[in-house]
Coordinates of C-alpha atoms and ligand atoms in Angstrom, one line a residue:
X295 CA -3.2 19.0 11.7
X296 CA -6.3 20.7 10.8
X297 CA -4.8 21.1 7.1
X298 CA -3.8 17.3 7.1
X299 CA -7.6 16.3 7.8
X300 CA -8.6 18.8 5.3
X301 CA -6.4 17.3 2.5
X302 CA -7.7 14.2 3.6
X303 CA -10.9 14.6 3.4
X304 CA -10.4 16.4 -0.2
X305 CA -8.9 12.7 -1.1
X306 CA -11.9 11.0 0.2
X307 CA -14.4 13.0 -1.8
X308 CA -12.7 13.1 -4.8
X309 CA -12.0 9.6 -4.8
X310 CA -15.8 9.1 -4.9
X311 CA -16.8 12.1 -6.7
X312 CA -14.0 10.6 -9.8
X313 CA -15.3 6.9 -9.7
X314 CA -12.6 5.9 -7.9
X315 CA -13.7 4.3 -4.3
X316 CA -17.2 3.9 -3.1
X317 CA -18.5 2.9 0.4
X318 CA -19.4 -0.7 0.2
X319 CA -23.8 -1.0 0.1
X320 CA -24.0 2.7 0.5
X321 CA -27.7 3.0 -0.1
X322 CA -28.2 1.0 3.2
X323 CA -25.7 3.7 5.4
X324 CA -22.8 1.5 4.3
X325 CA -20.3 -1.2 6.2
X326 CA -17.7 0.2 8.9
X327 CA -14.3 0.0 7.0
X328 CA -15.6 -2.1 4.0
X329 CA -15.3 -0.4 0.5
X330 CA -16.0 -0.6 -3.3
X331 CA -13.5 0.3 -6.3
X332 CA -15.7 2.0 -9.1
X333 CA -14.9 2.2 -12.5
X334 CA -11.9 4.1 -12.0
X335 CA -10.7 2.5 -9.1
X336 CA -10.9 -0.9 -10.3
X337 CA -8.3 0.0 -13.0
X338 CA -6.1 1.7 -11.4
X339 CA -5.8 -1.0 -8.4
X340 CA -5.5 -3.6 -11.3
X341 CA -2.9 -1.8 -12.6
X342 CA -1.0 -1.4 -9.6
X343 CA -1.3 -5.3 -9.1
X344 CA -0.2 -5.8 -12.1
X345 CA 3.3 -3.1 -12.0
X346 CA 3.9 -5.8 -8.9
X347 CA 3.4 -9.3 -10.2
X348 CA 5.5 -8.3 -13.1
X349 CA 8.6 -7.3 -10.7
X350 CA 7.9 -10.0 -8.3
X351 CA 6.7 -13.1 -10.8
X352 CA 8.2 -12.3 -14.3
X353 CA 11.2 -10.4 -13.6
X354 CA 12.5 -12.9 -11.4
X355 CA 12.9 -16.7 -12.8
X356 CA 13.3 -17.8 -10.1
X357 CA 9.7 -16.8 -8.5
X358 CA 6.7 -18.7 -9.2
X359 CA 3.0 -16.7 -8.6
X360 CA 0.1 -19.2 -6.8
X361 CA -3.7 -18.4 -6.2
X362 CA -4.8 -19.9 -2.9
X363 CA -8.3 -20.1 -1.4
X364 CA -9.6 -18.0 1.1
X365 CA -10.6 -20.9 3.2
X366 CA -8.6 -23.1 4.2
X367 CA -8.3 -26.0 7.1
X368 CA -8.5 -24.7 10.0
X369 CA -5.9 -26.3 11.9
X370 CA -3.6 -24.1 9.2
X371 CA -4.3 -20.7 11.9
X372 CA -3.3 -23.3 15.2
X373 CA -0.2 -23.6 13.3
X374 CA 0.4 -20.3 12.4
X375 CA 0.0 -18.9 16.4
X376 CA -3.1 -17.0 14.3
X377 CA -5.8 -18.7 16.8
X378 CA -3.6 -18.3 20.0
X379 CA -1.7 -15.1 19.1
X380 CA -3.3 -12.7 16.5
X381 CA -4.8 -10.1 19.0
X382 CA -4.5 -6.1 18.8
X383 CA -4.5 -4.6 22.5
X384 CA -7.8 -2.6 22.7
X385 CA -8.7 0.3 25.2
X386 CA -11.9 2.1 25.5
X387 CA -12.7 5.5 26.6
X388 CA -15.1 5.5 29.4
X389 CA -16.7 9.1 28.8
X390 CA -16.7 8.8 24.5
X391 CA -17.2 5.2 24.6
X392 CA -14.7 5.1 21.6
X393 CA -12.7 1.6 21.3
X394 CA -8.8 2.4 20.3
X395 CA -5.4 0.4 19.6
X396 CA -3.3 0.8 23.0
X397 CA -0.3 0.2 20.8
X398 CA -1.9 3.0 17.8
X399 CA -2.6 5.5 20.5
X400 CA 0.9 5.6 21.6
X401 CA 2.2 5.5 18.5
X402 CA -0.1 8.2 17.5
X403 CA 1.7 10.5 20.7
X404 CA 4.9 9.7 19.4
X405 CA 4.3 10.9 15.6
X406 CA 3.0 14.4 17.3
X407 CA 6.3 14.8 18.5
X408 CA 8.3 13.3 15.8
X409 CA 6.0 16.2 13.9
X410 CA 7.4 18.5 16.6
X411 CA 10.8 17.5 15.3
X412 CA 10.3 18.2 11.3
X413 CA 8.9 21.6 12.3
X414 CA 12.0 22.4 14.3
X415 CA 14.1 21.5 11.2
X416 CA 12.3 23.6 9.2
X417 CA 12.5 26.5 10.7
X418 CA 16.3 26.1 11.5
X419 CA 17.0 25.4 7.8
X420 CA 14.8 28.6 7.1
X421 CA 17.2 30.5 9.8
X422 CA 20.5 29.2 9.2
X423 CA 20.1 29.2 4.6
X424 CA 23.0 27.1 3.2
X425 CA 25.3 26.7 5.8
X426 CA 22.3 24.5 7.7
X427 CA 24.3 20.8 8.5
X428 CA 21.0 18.9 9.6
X429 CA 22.8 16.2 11.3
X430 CA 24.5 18.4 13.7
X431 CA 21.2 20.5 14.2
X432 CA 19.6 17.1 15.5
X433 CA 22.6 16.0 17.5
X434 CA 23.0 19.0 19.3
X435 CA 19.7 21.0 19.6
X436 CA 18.6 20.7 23.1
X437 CA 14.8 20.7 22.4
X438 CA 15.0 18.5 19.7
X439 CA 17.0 16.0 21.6
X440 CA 14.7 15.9 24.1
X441 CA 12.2 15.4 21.9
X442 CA 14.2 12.5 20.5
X443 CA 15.0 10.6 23.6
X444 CA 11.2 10.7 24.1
X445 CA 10.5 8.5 21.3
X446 CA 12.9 6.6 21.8
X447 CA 12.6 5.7 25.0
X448 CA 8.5 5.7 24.6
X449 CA 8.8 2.7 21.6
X450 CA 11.0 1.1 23.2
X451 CA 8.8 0.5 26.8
X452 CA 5.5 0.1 24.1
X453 CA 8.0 -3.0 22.3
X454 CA 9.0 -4.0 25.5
X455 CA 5.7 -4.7 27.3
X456 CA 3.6 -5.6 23.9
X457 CA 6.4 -8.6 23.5
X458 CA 5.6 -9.3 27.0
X459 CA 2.2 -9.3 26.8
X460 CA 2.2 -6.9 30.0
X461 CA -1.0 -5.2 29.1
X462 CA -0.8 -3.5 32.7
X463 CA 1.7 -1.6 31.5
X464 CA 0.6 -0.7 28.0
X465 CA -2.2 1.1 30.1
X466 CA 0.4 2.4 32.7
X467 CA 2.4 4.2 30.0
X468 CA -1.2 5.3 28.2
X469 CA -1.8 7.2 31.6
X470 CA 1.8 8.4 32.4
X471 CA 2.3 10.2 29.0
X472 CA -1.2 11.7 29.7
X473 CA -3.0 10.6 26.7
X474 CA -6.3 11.9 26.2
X475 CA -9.3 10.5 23.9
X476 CA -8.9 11.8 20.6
X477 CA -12.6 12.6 20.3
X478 CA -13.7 13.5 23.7
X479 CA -10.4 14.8 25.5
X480 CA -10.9 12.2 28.4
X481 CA -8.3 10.5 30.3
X482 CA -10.6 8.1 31.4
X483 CA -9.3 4.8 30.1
X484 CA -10.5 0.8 31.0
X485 CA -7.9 -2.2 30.8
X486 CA -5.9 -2.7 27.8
X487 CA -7.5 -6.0 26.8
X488 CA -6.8 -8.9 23.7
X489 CA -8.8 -8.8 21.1
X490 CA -8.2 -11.9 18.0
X491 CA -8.5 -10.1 14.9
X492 CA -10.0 -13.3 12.6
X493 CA -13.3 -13.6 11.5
X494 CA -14.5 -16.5 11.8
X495 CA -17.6 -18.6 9.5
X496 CA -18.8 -22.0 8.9
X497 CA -18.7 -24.7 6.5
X498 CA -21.5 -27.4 6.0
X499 CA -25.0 -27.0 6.2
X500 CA -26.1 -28.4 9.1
X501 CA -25.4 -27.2 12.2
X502 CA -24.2 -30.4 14.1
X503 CA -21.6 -31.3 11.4
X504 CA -20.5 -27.8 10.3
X505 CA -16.9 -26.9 10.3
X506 CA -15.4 -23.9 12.2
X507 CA -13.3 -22.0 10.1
X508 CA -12.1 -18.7 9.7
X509 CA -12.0 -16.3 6.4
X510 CA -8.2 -15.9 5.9
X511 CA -6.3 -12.8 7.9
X512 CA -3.3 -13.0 5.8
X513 CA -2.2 -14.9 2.1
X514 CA 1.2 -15.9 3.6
X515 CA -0.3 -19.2 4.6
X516 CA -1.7 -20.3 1.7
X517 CA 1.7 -19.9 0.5
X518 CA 3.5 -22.1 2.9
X519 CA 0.9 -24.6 2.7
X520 CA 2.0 -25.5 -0.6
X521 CA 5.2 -25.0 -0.7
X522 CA 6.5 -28.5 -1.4
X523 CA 3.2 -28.8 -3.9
X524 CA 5.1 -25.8 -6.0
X525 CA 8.9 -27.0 -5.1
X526 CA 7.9 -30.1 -6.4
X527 CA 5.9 -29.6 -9.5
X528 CA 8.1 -26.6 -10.7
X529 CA 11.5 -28.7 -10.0
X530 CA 12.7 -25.0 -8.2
X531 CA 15.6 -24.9 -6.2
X532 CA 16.4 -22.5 -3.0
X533 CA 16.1 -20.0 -3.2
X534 CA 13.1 -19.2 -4.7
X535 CA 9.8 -17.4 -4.2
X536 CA 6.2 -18.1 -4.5
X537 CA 4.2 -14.9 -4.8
X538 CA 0.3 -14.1 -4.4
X539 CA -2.2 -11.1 -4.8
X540 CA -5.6 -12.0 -2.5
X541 CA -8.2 -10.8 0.0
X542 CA -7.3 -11.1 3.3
X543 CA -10.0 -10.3 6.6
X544 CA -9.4 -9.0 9.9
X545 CA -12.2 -7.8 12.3
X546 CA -10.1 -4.3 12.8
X547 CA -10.5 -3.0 16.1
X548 CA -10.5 0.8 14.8
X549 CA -11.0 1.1 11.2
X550 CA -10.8 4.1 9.9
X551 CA -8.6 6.4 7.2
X552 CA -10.1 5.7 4.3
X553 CA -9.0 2.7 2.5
X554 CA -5.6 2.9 5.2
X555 CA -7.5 0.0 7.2
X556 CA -9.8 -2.3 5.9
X557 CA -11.7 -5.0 7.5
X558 CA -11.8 -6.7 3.7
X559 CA -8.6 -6.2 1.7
X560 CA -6.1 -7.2 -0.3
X561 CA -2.6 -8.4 -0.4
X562 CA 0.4 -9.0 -2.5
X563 CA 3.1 -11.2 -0.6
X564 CA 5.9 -13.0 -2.0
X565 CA 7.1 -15.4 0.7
X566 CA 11.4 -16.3 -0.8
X567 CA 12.4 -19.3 0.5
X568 CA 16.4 -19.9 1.7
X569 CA 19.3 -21.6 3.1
X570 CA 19.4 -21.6 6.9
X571 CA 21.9 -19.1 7.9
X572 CA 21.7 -16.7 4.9
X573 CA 18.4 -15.0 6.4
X574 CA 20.3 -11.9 7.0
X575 CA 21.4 -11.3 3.4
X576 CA 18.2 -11.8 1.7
X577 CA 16.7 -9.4 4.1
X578 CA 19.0 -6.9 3.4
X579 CA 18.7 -7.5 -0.7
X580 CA 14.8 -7.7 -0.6
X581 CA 14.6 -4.3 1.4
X582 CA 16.4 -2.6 -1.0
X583 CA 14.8 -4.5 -3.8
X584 CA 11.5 -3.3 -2.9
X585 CA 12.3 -0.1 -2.0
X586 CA 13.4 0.3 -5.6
X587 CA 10.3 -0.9 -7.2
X588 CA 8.5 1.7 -5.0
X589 CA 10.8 4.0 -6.1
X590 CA 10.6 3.6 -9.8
X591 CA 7.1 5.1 -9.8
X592 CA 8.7 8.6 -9.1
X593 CA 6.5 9.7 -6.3
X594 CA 9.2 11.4 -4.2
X595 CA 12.0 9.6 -2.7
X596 CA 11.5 11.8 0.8
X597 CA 8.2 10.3 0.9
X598 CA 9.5 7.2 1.6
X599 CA 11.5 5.8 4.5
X600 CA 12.8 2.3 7.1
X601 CA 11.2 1.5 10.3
X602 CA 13.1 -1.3 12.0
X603 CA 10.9 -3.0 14.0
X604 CA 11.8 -3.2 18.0
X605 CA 8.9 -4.9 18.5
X606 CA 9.0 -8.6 16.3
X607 CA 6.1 -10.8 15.8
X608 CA 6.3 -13.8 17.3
X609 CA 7.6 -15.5 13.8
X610 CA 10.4 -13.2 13.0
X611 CA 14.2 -12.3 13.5
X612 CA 14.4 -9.0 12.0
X613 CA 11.2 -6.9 10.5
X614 CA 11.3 -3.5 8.8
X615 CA 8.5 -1.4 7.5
X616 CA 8.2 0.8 4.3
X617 CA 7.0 3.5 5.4
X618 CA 5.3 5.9 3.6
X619 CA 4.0 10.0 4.1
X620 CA 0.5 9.5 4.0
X621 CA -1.5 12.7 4.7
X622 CA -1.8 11.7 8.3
X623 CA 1.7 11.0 8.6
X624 CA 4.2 8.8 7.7
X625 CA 2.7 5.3 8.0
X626 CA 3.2 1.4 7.1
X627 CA 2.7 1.0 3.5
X628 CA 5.3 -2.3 3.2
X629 CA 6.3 -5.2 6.0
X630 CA 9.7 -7.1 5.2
X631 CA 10.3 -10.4 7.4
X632 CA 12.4 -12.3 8.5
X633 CA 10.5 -15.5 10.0
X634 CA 12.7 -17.7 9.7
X635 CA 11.7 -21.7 9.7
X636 CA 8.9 -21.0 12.5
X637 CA 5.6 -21.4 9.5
X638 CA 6.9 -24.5 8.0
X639 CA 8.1 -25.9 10.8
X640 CA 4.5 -25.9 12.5
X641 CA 3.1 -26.8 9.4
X642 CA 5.4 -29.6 9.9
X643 CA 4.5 -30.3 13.3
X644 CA 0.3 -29.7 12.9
X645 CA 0.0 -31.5 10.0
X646 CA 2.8 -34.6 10.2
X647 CA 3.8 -33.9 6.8
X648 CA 7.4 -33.2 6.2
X649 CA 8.1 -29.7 4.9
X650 CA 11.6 -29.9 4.0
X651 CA 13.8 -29.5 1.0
X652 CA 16.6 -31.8 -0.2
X653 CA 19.7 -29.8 -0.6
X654 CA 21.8 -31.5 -3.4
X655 CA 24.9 -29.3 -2.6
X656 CA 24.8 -29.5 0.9
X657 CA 23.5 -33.3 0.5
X658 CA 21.4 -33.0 3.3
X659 CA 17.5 -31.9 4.1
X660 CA 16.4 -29.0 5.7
X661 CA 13.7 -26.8 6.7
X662 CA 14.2 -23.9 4.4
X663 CA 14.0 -20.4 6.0
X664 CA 12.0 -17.4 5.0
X665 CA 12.1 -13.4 3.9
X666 CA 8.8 -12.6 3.1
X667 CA 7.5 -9.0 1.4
X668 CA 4.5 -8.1 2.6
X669 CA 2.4 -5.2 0.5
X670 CA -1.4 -4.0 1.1
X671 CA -2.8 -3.4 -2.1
X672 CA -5.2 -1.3 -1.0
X673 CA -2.6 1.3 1.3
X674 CA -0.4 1.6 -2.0
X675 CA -3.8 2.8 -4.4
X676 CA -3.8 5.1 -1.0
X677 CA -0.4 5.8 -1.0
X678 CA -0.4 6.6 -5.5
X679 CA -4.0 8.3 -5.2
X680 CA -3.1 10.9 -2.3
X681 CA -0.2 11.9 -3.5
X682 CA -1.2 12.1 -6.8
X683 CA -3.9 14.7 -5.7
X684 CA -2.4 18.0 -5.8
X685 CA -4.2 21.8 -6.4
X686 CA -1.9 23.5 -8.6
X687 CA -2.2 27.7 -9.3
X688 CA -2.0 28.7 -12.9
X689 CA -0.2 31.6 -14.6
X690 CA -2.8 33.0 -14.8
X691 CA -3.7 32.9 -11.0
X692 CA -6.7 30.7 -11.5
X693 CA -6.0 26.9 -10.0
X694 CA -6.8 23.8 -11.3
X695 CA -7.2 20.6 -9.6
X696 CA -5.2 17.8 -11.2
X697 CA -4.6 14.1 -10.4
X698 CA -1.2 13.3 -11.4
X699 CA -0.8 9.6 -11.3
X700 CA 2.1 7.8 -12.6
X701 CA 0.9 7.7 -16.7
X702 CA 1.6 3.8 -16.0
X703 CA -0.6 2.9 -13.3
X704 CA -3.6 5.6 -14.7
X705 CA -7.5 4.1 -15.1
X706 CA -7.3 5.5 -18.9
X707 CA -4.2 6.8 -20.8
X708 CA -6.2 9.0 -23.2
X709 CA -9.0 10.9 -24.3
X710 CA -10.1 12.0 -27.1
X711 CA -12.5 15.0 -27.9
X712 CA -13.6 16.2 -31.6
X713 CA -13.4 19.8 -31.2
X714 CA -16.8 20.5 -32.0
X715 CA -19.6 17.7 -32.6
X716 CA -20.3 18.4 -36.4
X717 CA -18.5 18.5 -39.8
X718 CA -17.0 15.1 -39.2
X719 CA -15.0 15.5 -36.6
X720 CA -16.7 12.6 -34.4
X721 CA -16.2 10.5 -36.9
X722 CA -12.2 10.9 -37.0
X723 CA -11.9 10.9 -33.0
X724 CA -13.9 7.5 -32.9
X725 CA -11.9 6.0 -35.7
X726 CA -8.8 7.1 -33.3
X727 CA -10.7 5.4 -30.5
X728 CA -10.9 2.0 -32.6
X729 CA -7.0 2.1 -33.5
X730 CA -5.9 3.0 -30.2
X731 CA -8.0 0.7 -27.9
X732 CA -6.9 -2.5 -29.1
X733 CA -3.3 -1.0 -26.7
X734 CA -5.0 1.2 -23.9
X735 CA -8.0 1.9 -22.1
X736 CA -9.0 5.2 -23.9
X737 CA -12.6 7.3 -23.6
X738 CA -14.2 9.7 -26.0
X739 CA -15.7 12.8 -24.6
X740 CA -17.6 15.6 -26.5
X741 CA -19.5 17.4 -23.7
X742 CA -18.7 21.2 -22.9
X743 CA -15.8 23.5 -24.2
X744 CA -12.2 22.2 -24.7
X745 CA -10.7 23.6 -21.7
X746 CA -13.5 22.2 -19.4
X747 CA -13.1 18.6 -20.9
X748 CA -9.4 19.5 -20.3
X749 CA -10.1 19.9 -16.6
X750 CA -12.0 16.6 -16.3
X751 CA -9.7 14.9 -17.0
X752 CA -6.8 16.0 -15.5
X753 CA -9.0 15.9 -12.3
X754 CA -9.2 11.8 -13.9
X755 CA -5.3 11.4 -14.1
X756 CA -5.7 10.9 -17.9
X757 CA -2.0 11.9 -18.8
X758 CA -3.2 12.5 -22.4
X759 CA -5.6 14.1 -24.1
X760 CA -5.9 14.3 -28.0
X761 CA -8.4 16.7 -29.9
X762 CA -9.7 16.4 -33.4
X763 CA -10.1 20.0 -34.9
X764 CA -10.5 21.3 -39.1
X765 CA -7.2 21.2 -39.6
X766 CA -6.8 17.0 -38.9
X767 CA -9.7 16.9 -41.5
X768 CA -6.7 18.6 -44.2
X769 CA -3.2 16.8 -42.9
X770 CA -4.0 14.3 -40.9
X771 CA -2.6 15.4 -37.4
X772 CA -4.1 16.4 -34.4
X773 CA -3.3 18.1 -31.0
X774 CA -2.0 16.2 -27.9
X775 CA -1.8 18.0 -24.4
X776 CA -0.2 16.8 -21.6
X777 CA -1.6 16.4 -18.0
X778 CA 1.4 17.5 -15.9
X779 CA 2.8 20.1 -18.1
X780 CA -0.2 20.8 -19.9
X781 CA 2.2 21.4 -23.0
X782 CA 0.4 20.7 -26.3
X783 CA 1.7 19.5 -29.2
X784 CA 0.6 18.9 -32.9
X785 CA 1.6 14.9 -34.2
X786 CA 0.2 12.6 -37.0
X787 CA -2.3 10.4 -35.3
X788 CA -0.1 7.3 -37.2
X789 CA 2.6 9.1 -34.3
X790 CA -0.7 8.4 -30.6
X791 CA 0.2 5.3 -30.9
X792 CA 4.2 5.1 -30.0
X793 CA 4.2 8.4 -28.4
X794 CA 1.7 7.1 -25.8
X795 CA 3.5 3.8 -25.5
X796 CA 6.8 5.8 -24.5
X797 CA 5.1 7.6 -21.9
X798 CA 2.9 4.8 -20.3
X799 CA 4.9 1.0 -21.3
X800 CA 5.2 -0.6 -18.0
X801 CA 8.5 -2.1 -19.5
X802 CA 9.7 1.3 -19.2
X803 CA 8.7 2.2 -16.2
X804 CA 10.0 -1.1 -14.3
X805 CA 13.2 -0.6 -16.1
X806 CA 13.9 2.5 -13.5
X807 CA 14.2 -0.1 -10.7
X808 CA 17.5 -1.9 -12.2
Ligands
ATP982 P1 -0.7 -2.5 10.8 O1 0.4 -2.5 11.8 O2 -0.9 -1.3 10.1 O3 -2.0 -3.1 11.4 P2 0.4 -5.1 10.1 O4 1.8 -4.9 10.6 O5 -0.6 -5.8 10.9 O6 -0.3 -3.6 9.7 P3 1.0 -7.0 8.1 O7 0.3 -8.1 8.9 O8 2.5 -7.0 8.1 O9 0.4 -5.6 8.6 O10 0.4 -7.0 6.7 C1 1.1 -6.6 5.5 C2 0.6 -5.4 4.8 O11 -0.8 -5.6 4.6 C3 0.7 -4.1 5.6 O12 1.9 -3.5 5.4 C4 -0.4 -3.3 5.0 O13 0.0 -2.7 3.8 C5 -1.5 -4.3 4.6 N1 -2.6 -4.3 5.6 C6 -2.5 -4.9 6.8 N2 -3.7 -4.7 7.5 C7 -4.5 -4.0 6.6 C8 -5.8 -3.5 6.7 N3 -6.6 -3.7 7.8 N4 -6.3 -2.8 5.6 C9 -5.5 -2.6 4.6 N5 -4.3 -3.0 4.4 C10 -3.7 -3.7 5.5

């Protein structure tokens, strides 16, 4: 645990110290859970936005991408069970006087001893070499079945009485599996209360006529507000998708993590509407789909896994997570939902509008169904940025600190440094600034000693960087060292620009999903 936090932290500072992620108003002490990209940051989350719209909006011909408002009528969240149902179960700790998620601290228990399990793997694997057959090892391990049956049955109650709304017991099983206060050790717990996660604001000036409404908690509506507006005007027929990248609010109970949970953030949904009946299929297709586009970054297929929801929100019939290893853990990075006709149907019902689509096959009208992908921007410039992190030991026992980002998603895909700043070398790395930056995002840097502007960047996740020495001055070509291997090579600078095309082309990259 202790080295988790410490990793942790070392992404946190360096995400600051890199222009990557600043507090939000950090001069006045800054805002609980409310953050800034920086120069850095604001690239490489565009970027990521970007890698998605292209495999949501342009690979697909039948998905069209919207751009909602934030605001929006207010009757939309009555509709959506948002006003009447979107509550987090909050506990506080009567000694620390810290506020927690019932539901977070229980599933925070139950990763401990899922944690238990891993290290119980590992050191069997370590004991029993090759001949190791995990699956039996977990079937028949006493210990670890134990372990097992724990979390099992422990989700299941926490499903069980959440989907009740039997907060009694939420505290009941709080208290029965002895769970103490992170921060002060106490078992001293109040009732597990509802608390509605929207924010709310007003519209109009004066205060008699003003309009309650609340900032939006999720894109998804904006979405199915308009989906006979887009059916309509785009002629598509079901199934298609309508896609969107926005903020979203929530008044978080417990924010914290970083960037993990965000009272402001951001979200890329894509909301495919369907035939009634063929829900199931369309979940299945869109899980895998999207767990190939996650995938083709190449960050590690073990860091990646399914949760299958017990629990379902009141919308769907089947709901999975994407999961992803975090350094706290493995955490939601994804949601994939089925929720069937339940948002257009109250739209429907609020509004007196009809929502439905005419089916010329079927020659009758229906109230399409829905699979929606559900994405925080924000947890997946987590998700790329921690594990991109890494401390790596050299050859020659010194270590160097290097952030190795997928080359398509990095902030800049080059620098390039004169070797010294005389006898015209500046001159020939800016005229290879001007070629190149008309394609990529690329920086000049002449401060300190090769190596040092070496480490800089590969502390940046530039995956190239070129220098200009004597020798370019005589034939023209200059050396290119790479980030991950740190390999250098001597090319033509007429060869930057196709060599660095290859490597960061997001055609390329999004080709790995197929
Ligand atoms: P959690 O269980 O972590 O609160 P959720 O199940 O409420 O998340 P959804 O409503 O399904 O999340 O939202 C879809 C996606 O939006 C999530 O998978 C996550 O990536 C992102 N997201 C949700 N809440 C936040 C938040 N407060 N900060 C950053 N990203 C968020």
């Amino acid at each position: 645990m202790a080295k988790q936090e410490d990793d942790f932290k070392k992404v946190i500072s360096h995400a600051k110290e890199y222009g990557y992620v600043f507090q939000s108003s950090e001069i006045y002490d800054g805002l609980s859970a409310v953050y800034d990209y920086a120069q850095n940051g604001a690239e490489l989350k565009k970027n990521i936005q970007e890698y998605w719209w292209k495999a949501m909006v342009q690979l697909n011909d039948n998905i069209v991408g919207i751009d909602a408002a934030i605001l929006m009528h207010p009757t939309t969240w009555k509709a959506s069970g948002h006003v009447d149902a979107f509550n987090d179960p909050l506990i506080d700790n009567k000694d620390s006087k810290k506020r927690y998620r019932a539901d977070v601290l229980v599933e925070d228990y139950v990763a401990k001893i899922e944690g238990k399990i891993e290290k119980e793997v590992t050191k069997a694997a370590k004991r029993f070499g090759d001949s190791f057959d995990k699956e039996q090892f977990l079937a028949t391990n006493q210990r670890v079945v134990e372990y097992q049956e724990k979390v099992t049955s422990t989700l299941k109650r926490l499903g069980k009485s959440l989907e009740n709304e039997d907060l009694v017991d939420v505290k009941a099983l709080i208290e029965e599996l002895e769970i103490a206060c992170p921060m002060s050790g106490s078992k001293n717990w109040t009732d597990v209360k509802q608390f509605n996660l929207m924010f709310g604001t007003k519209l109009g000036a004066s205060a008699d006529s003003a309009m309650d409404l609340y900032l939006r908690p999720e894109t998804a509506q904006g979405i199915f507000v308009n989906f006979l507006n887009v059916q309509k005007s785009g002629r598509m027929k079901i199934p298609f998708g309508i896609a969107q990248t926005g903020k979203a609010f929530r008044n978080e109970i417990v924010a914290r993590q970083f960037i993990f949970r965000m009272r402001e953030f951001e979200q890329m949904e894509m909301q495919f509407f369907i035939k009634p009946g063929t829900q199931k299929e369309w979940y299945e297709q869109w899980k895998e789909k999207r767990m190939k586009w996650h995938l083709s970054l190449g960050m590690g297929q073990e860091n990646y896994r399914f949760h299958d929801h017990d629990k379902l929100a009141h919308y769907a019939d089947a709901a999975a997570d994407i999961e992803f290893r975090f350094p706290f853990g493995f955490k939601e990075l994804e949601g994939i939902h089925s929720r069937t006709d339940f948002d257009l149907s109250k739209h429907q019902e609020f509004s007196g509008k009809k929502l439905q689509y005419f089916d010329t096959e079927e020659n009758k009208n229906y109230v399409p169904y829905v699979v929606e992908t559900s994405i925080g921007l924000d947890r997946m410039f987590l998700a790329v940025f921690a594990n991109s992190l890494q401390e790596e030991e050299l050859e020659n026992g010194s270590t160097r600190t290097v952030l190795k980002l997928p080359a398509v998603l990095a902030p800049t895909k080059a620098a390039v440094f004169p070797l010294v700043k005389k006898d015209g070398l500046p001159e020939i790395a800016k005229e290879i600034i001007d070629d190149l930056k008309w394609d990529f995002n690329v920086l000049y840097d002449e401060k300190d000693a090769v190596g040092r502007r070496y480490r800089r960047q590969d502390a940046n996740g530039t995956p190239f960087c070129i220098t200009v020495d004597h020798q370019t001055i005589e034939d023209k070509t200059v050396t290119i060292r790479h980030r991950d291997s740190m390999n250098q090579e001597r090319v033509a600078i007429s060869a930057l620009k196709e060599l660095i095309h290859a490597a960061v082309d997001m055609k390329t990259w999004l080709m790995k999903m197929a």
